[in-house]
Amino acid sequence: MARVYMIRHGRAASGWGHEGADPDPGLDDLGHEQARAAAAALLALPEPPKLVVTSPLRRCRETAAPYAAAIGARAVVDPRVTEIPTPVSIPAAERADWLRAAFQGRWSQIKGDIDYLAWREEVAAALIAHPGAAVFSHFVALNAAVSFALGRPEVRVMQPDNASITVFETDGTSLQLVREGSEAETQVL
């Protein structure tokens, strides 16, 4: 079984869900500190990941950068570990309400443009496809992977802190949760 480390991005420089918000913010100063701390934690592992995978969004790429630089790797962008797709009909100002409603139910009940249960499975498939990797991703994608690994239908199964590291194992066909990363209050909801 190979380990896969899924890291939530560091604190973003700006929030979302309001008119004029940056749709792809980078990290603020604390977020950069968190990224360096996550890199140090990964480097301290007995067998640090040799592959760096990231969501295409800037906050994840910036969180991945210190670790990728430390091991001399180029981060691989995998869109399967990006943020949950918001329905196109929902304005940015209403995204927070949509997410709150989604977090109250099950993956199969989320209303939107796509099959969110299938999206959850794609997140898990991305982790299975990258054994031995450090995967830099998002709050909702972490919930997708953990709920998949535990076989739970609920959308919200954890509250991952910024730059927390959740550990999985894969045999190339399945995904098992080894340890959830640290949890904290978040501004996501």
mmCIF file of C-alpha atoms in Angstrom:
data_model
loop_
_atom_site.group_PDB
_atom_site.id
_atom_site.type_symbol
_atom_site.label_atom_id
_atom_site.label_comp_id
_atom_site.label_asym_id
_atom_site.label_seq_id
_atom_site.Cartn_x
_atom_site.Cartn_y
_atom_site.Cartn_z
ATOM 1 C CA MET A 1 0.000 0.000 0.000
ATOM 2 C CA ALA A 2 1.293 3.415 -0.965
ATOM 3 C CA ARG A 3 0.641 6.538 1.053
ATOM 4 C CA VAL A 4 -1.010 9.612 -0.430
ATOM 5 C CA TYR A 5 -0.883 12.891 1.492
ATOM 6 C CA MET A 6 -3.705 15.336 0.766
ATOM 7 C CA ILE A 7 -2.976 18.885 1.904
ATOM 8 C CA ARG A 8 -5.544 21.657 2.102
ATOM 9 C CA HIS A 9 -4.234 24.946 0.721
ATOM 10 C CA GLY A 10 -2.956 27.658 3.056
ATOM 11 C CA ARG A 11 -5.084 30.652 3.953
ATOM 12 C CA ALA A 12 -6.129 32.552 0.849
ATOM 13 C CA ALA A 13 -5.445 36.275 0.407
ATOM 14 C CA SER A 14 -9.124 36.949 -0.172
ATOM 15 C CA GLY A 15 -12.438 35.268 0.370
ATOM 16 C CA TRP A 16 -15.081 34.406 -2.163
ATOM 17 C CA GLY A 17 -18.817 34.570 -2.382
ATOM 18 C CA HIS A 18 -19.206 38.306 -2.823
ATOM 19 C CA GLU A 19 -19.328 40.633 -5.784
ATOM 20 C CA GLY A 20 -15.860 41.618 -6.957
ATOM 21 C CA ALA A 21 -14.057 38.807 -5.132
ATOM 22 C CA ASP A 22 -10.922 37.434 -6.752
ATOM 23 C CA PRO A 23 -12.052 34.131 -8.333
ATOM 24 C CA ASP A 24 -8.543 32.675 -7.975
ATOM 25 C CA PRO A 25 -6.745 34.240 -5.014
ATOM 26 C CA GLY A 26 -3.249 33.332 -3.961
ATOM 27 C CA LEU A 27 -2.087 33.027 -0.353
ATOM 28 C CA ASP A 28 -1.804 35.788 2.230
ATOM 29 C CA ASP A 29 1.274 36.049 4.490
ATOM 30 C CA LEU A 30 -0.099 33.501 6.972
ATOM 31 C CA GLY A 31 -0.959 31.189 4.076
ATOM 32 C CA HIS A 32 2.659 31.312 2.873
ATOM 33 C CA GLU A 33 3.848 30.472 6.411
ATOM 34 C CA GLN A 34 1.396 27.565 6.493
ATOM 35 C CA ALA A 35 2.713 26.338 3.129
ATOM 36 C CA ARG A 36 6.285 26.349 4.447
ATOM 37 C CA ALA A 37 5.165 24.516 7.610
ATOM 38 C CA ALA A 38 3.366 21.859 5.529
ATOM 39 C CA ALA A 39 6.514 21.422 3.420
ATOM 40 C CA ALA A 40 8.595 20.955 6.566
ATOM 41 C CA ALA A 41 6.123 18.380 7.913
ATOM 42 C CA LEU A 42 6.218 16.427 4.647
ATOM 43 C CA LEU A 43 10.013 16.561 4.524
ATOM 44 C CA ALA A 44 10.170 15.193 8.090
ATOM 45 C CA LEU A 45 8.306 12.015 7.122
ATOM 46 C CA PRO A 46 10.352 8.788 7.062
ATOM 47 C CA GLU A 47 9.526 8.518 3.344
ATOM 48 C CA PRO A 48 8.605 11.963 1.995
ATOM 49 C CA PRO A 49 6.387 11.995 -1.095
ATOM 50 C CA LYS A 50 8.333 12.096 -4.349
ATOM 51 C CA LEU A 51 5.490 13.432 -6.502
ATOM 52 C CA VAL A 52 3.720 16.780 -6.119
ATOM 53 C CA VAL A 53 0.174 17.088 -7.483
ATOM 54 C CA THR A 54 -1.909 20.236 -7.235
ATOM 55 C CA SER A 55 -5.264 21.706 -8.074
ATOM 56 C CA PRO A 56 -4.998 24.245 -10.877
ATOM 57 C CA LEU A 57 -6.130 27.027 -8.539
ATOM 58 C CA ARG A 58 -3.509 29.522 -7.424
ATOM 59 C CA ARG A 59 -3.891 29.028 -3.656
ATOM 60 C CA CYS A 60 -3.053 25.319 -4.075
ATOM 61 C CA ARG A 61 -0.182 25.926 -6.481
ATOM 62 C CA GLU A 62 1.316 28.436 -4.026
ATOM 63 C CA THR A 63 0.872 26.000 -1.126
ATOM 64 C CA ALA A 64 2.606 23.257 -3.125
ATOM 65 C CA ALA A 65 5.521 25.463 -4.232
ATOM 66 C CA PRO A 66 7.749 25.244 -1.113
ATOM 67 C CA TYR A 67 7.549 21.451 -1.007
ATOM 68 C CA ALA A 68 8.085 21.065 -4.752
ATOM 69 C CA ALA A 69 11.131 23.353 -4.556
ATOM 70 C CA ALA A 70 12.533 21.461 -1.559
ATOM 71 C CA ILE A 71 12.464 18.112 -3.379
ATOM 72 C CA GLY A 72 13.378 19.517 -6.791
ATOM 73 C CA ALA A 73 10.098 18.472 -8.381
ATOM 74 C CA ARG A 74 7.718 20.152 -10.761
ATOM 75 C CA ALA A 75 4.122 20.128 -9.545
ATOM 76 C CA VAL A 76 1.704 18.178 -11.733
ATOM 77 C CA VAL A 77 -1.648 19.946 -12.144
ATOM 78 C CA ASP A 78 -4.597 17.553 -11.871
ATOM 79 C CA PRO A 79 -7.968 19.270 -12.377
ATOM 80 C CA ARG A 80 -9.732 16.371 -10.630
ATOM 81 C CA VAL A 81 -8.583 17.755 -7.253
ATOM 82 C CA THR A 82 -9.860 21.293 -7.851
ATOM 83 C CA GLU A 83 -12.632 23.066 -5.967
ATOM 84 C CA ILE A 84 -16.182 21.743 -6.225
ATOM 85 C CA PRO A 85 -17.851 23.136 -9.361
ATOM 86 C CA THR A 86 -20.547 25.671 -8.566
ATOM 87 C CA PRO A 87 -23.616 25.559 -10.814
ATOM 88 C CA VAL A 88 -23.270 28.182 -13.561
ATOM 89 C CA SER A 89 -26.694 29.628 -12.739
ATOM 90 C CA ILE A 90 -25.592 30.582 -9.207
ATOM 91 C CA PRO A 91 -24.070 34.070 -8.889
ATOM 92 C CA ALA A 92 -20.888 34.408 -6.816
ATOM 93 C CA ALA A 93 -22.836 36.186 -4.075
ATOM 94 C CA GLU A 94 -25.024 33.087 -3.601
ATOM 95 C CA ARG A 95 -22.234 30.473 -3.629
ATOM 96 C CA ALA A 96 -21.885 30.390 0.161
ATOM 97 C CA ASP A 97 -25.607 29.656 0.576
ATOM 98 C CA TRP A 98 -25.375 26.892 -2.051
ATOM 99 C CA LEU A 99 -22.403 25.321 -0.236
ATOM 100 C CA ARG A 100 -24.144 25.547 3.155
ATOM 101 C CA ALA A 101 -27.128 23.699 1.705
ATOM 102 C CA ALA A 102 -24.852 21.088 0.098
ATOM 103 C CA PHE A 103 -23.057 20.475 3.402
ATOM 104 C CA GLN A 104 -26.325 19.629 5.104
ATOM 105 C CA GLY A 105 -26.950 16.591 2.908
ATOM 106 C CA ARG A 106 -25.477 13.786 0.875
ATOM 107 C CA TRP A 107 -23.386 13.863 -2.277
ATOM 108 C CA SER A 108 -26.256 12.404 -4.309
ATOM 109 C CA GLN A 109 -28.570 15.241 -3.185
ATOM 110 C CA ILE A 110 -26.488 18.260 -4.211
ATOM 111 C CA LYS A 111 -28.357 20.376 -6.728
ATOM 112 C CA GLY A 112 -26.327 21.589 -9.676
ATOM 113 C CA ASP A 113 -25.070 21.084 -13.195
ATOM 114 C CA ILE A 114 -23.128 17.885 -12.595
ATOM 115 C CA ASP A 115 -23.427 14.580 -10.776
ATOM 116 C CA TYR A 116 -21.644 15.457 -7.509
ATOM 117 C CA LEU A 117 -21.436 11.842 -6.400
ATOM 118 C CA ALA A 118 -19.472 11.172 -9.607
ATOM 119 C CA TRP A 119 -17.330 14.270 -8.882
ATOM 120 C CA ARG A 120 -16.509 12.812 -5.446
ATOM 121 C CA GLU A 121 -15.454 9.563 -7.131
ATOM 122 C CA GLU A 122 -13.198 11.523 -9.524
ATOM 123 C CA VAL A 123 -11.448 13.172 -6.565
ATOM 124 C CA ALA A 124 -10.823 9.712 -5.070
ATOM 125 C CA ALA A 125 -9.687 8.376 -8.463
ATOM 126 C CA ALA A 126 -7.114 11.171 -8.648
ATOM 127 C CA LEU A 127 -5.644 10.132 -5.295
ATOM 128 C CA ILE A 128 -5.592 6.474 -6.320
ATOM 129 C CA ALA A 129 -3.825 7.466 -9.557
ATOM 130 C CA HIS A 130 -1.030 9.253 -7.661
ATOM 131 C CA PRO A 131 0.418 6.788 -5.124
ATOM 132 C CA GLY A 132 3.252 8.264 -3.104
ATOM 133 C CA ALA A 133 2.172 11.833 -3.852
ATOM 134 C CA ALA A 134 1.587 15.016 -1.912
ATOM 135 C CA VAL A 135 -1.717 16.305 -3.329
ATOM 136 C CA PHE A 136 -2.566 19.972 -2.690
ATOM 137 C CA SER A 137 -6.297 20.572 -2.806
ATOM 138 C CA HIS A 138 -9.378 22.139 -1.198
ATOM 139 C CA PHE A 139 -11.777 21.894 1.761
ATOM 140 C CA VAL A 140 -14.602 20.275 -0.223
ATOM 141 C CA ALA A 141 -12.316 17.936 -2.174
ATOM 142 C CA LEU A 142 -10.850 16.725 1.134
ATOM 143 C CA ASN A 143 -14.366 16.000 2.362
ATOM 144 C CA ALA A 144 -15.030 14.157 -0.894
ATOM 145 C CA ALA A 145 -11.948 11.951 -0.498
ATOM 146 C CA VAL A 146 -12.566 11.198 3.181
ATOM 147 C CA SER A 147 -16.259 10.419 2.687
ATOM 148 C CA PHE A 148 -15.340 8.153 -0.252
ATOM 149 C CA ALA A 149 -12.659 6.328 1.752
ATOM 150 C CA LEU A 150 -15.038 5.838 4.678
ATOM 151 C CA GLY A 151 -17.979 4.854 2.472
ATOM 152 C CA ARG A 152 -20.101 7.625 3.965
ATOM 153 C CA PRO A 153 -22.752 9.434 1.913
ATOM 154 C CA GLU A 154 -22.565 12.777 3.774
ATOM 155 C CA VAL A 155 -20.907 15.735 2.117
ATOM 156 C CA ARG A 156 -19.370 17.178 5.259
ATOM 157 C CA VAL A 157 -17.380 14.620 7.237
ATOM 158 C CA MET A 158 -14.511 16.799 8.454
ATOM 159 C CA GLN A 159 -13.428 20.421 8.922
ATOM 160 C CA PRO A 160 -9.840 20.490 7.571
ATOM 161 C CA ASP A 161 -7.686 23.385 8.702
ATOM 162 C CA ASN A 162 -5.609 25.360 6.238
ATOM 163 C CA ALA A 163 -2.449 23.426 5.267
ATOM 164 C CA SER A 164 -3.565 20.363 7.229
ATOM 165 C CA ILE A 165 -2.301 17.004 5.981
ATOM 166 C CA THR A 166 -4.711 14.074 5.654
ATOM 167 C CA VAL A 167 -3.150 10.664 5.028
ATOM 168 C CA PHE A 168 -4.561 7.916 2.802
ATOM 169 C CA GLU A 169 -3.277 4.589 1.536
ATOM 170 C CA THR A 170 -3.967 3.073 -1.857
ATOM 171 C CA ASP A 171 -3.255 -0.260 -3.481
ATOM 172 C CA GLY A 172 -3.964 1.210 -6.909
ATOM 173 C CA THR A 173 -7.651 0.268 -6.853
ATOM 174 C CA SER A 174 -8.985 1.401 -3.473
ATOM 175 C CA LEU A 175 -8.528 4.276 -1.050
ATOM 176 C CA GLN A 176 -8.316 3.960 2.732
ATOM 177 C CA LEU A 177 -8.144 6.768 5.272
ATOM 178 C CA VAL A 178 -5.155 6.468 7.595
ATOM 179 C CA ARG A 179 -5.425 9.761 9.485
ATOM 180 C CA GLU A 180 -7.396 12.967 9.169
ATOM 181 C CA GLY A 181 -5.444 16.196 9.195
ATOM 182 C CA SER A 182 -5.940 18.827 11.854
ATOM 183 C CA GLU A 183 -9.327 20.441 12.012
ATOM 184 C CA ALA A 184 -10.250 23.998 12.870
ATOM 185 C CA GLU A 185 -12.834 26.663 12.443
ATOM 186 C CA THR A 186 -12.833 27.871 8.888
ATOM 187 C CA GLN A 187 -14.270 30.733 6.903
ATOM 188 C CA VAL A 188 -15.510 28.344 4.215
ATOM 189 C CA LEU A 189 -19.002 28.304 5.671
#
